[in-house]
Coordinates of N, CA and C in Angstrom, one line a residue:
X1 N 0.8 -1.2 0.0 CA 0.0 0.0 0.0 C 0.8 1.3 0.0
X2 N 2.0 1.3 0.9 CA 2.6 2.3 0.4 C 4.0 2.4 0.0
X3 N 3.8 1.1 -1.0 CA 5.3 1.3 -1.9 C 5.0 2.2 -3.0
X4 N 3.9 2.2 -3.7 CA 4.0 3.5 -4.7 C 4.2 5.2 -4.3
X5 N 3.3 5.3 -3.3 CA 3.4 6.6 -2.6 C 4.7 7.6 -2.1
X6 N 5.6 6.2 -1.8 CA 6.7 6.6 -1.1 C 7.8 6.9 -2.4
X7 N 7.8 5.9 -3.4 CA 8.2 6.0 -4.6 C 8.5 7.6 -5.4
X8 N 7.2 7.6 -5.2 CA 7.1 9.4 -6.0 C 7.4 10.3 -5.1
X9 N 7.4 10.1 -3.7 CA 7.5 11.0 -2.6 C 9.1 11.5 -2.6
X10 N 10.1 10.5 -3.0 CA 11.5 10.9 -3.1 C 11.6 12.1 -4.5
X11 N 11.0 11.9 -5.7 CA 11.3 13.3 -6.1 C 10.4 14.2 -6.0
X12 N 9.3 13.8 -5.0 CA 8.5 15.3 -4.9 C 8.9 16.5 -3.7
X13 N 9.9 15.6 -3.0 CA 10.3 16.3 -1.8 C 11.8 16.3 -1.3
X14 N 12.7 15.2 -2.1 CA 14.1 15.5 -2.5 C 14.1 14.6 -2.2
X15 N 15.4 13.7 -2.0 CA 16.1 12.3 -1.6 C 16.0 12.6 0.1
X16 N 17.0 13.6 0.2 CA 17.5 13.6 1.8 C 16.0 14.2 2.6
X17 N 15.2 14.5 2.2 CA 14.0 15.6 3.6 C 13.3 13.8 3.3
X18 N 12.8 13.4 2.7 CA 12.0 12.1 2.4 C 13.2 10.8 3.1
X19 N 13.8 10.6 3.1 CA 15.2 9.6 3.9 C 15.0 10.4 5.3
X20 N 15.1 11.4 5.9 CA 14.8 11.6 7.2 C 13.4 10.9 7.5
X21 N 12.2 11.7 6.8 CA 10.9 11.4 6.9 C 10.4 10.2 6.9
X22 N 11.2 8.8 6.1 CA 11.1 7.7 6.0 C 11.3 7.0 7.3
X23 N 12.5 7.2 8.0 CA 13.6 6.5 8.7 C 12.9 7.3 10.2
X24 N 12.3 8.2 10.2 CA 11.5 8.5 11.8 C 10.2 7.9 11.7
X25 N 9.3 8.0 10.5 CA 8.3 7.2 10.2 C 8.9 5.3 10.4
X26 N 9.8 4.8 10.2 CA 10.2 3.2 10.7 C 9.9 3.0 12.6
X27 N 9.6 4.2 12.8 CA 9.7 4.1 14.9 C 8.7 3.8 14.7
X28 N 7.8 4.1 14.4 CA 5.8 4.0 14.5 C 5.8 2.1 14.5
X29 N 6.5 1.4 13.7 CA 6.4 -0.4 13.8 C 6.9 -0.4 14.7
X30 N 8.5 0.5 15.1 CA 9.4 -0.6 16.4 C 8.5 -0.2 17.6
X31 N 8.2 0.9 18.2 CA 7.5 1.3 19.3 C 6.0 0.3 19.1
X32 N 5.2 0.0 18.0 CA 4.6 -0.8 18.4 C 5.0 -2.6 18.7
X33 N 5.9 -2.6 18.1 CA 6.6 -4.0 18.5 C 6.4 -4.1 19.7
X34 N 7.2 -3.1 20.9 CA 7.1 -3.0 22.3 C 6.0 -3.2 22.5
X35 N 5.0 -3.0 21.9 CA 3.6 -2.8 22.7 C 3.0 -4.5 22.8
X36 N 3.3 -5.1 21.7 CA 3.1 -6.3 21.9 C 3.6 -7.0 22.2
X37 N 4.3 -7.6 23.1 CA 5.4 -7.7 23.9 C 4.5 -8.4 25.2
X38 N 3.7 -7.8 25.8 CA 2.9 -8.2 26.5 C 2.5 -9.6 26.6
X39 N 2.5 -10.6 27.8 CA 1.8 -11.8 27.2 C 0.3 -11.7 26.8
X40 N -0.6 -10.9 27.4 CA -2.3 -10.5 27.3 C -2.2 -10.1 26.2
X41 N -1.8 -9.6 25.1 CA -1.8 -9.3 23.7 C -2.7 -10.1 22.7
X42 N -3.3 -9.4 22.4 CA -5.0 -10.1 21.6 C -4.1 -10.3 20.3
X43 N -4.8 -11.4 19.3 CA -4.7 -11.6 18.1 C -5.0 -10.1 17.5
X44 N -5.9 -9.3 17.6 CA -6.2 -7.9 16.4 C -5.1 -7.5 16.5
X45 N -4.7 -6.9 17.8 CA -3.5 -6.1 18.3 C -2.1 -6.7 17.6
X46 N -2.1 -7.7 17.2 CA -0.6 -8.4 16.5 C -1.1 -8.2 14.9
X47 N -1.8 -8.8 14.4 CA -2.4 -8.3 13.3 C -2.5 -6.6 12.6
X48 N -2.9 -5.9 13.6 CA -2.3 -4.1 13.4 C -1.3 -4.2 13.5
X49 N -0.1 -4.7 14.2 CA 1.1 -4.2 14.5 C 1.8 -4.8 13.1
X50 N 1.4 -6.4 12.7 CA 1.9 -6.6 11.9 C 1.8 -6.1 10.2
X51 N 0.4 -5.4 10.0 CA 0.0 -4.6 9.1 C 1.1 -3.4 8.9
X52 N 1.3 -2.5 10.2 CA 2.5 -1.5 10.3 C 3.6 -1.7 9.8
X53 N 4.3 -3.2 9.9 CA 5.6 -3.4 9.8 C 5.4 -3.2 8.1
X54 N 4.7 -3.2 7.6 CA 4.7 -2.8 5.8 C 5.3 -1.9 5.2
X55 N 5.1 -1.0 6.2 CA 6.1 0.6 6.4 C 7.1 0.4 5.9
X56 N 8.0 -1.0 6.7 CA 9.7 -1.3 5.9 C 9.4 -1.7 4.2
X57 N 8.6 -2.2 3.8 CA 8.7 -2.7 2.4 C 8.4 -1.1 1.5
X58 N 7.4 -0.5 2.2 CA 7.4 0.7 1.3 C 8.6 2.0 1.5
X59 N 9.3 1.5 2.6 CA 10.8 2.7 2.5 C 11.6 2.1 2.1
X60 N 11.9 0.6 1.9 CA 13.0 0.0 1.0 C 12.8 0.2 -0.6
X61 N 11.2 0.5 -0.9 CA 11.5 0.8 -2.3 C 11.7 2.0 -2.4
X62 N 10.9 2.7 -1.6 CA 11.9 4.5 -1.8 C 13.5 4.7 -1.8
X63 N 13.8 4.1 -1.2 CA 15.1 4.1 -0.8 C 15.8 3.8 -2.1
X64 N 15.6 2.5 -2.8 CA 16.1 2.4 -3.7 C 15.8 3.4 -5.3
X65 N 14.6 3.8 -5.3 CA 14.7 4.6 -5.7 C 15.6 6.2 -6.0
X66 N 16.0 6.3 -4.7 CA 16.5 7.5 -4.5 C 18.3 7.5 -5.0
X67 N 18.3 6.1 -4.6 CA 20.0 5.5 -4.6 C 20.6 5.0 -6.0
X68 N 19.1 5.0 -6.9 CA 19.8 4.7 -8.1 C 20.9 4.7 -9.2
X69 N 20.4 6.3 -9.2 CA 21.4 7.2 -9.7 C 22.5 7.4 -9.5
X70 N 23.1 6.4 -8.4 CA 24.5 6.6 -7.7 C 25.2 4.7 -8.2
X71 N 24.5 4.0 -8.4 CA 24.8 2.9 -9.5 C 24.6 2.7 -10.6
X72 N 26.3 2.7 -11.1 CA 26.1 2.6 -12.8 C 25.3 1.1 -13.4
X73 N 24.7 1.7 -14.6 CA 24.6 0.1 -15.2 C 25.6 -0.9 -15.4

């Protein structure tokens, strides 16, 4: 869901402001990780947290995006 978004987002707003904005947006999965942690932790509650962790799939394509142009064919 948001590998396209993130994709366009590196040249709508530069490489480096979008790579900050990516890499503080990755806390929002780890801080929820902590949260489930808990042993009383419901099935929904691991299922949202695991939905979150998607976040990494859509900043590894940004990322490579951004890094392209710095490897030659």
């Amino acid at each position: 869901l948001v590998r396209v978004p993130y994709t366009f987002a590196v040249a709508r707003f530069g490489g480096r402001n979008w790579t900050v904005f990516s890499a503080v947006s990755l806390l929002v999965p780890t801080l929820a990780a902590f949260w489930v942690m808990e042993p009383g932790t419901s099935y929904a509650t691991f299922v949202a947290v695991a939905a979150l962790t998607g976040i990494g799939g859509g900043n590894f394509a940004s990322s490579m995006t951004n890094i392209n142009a710095f490897f030659p064919l």
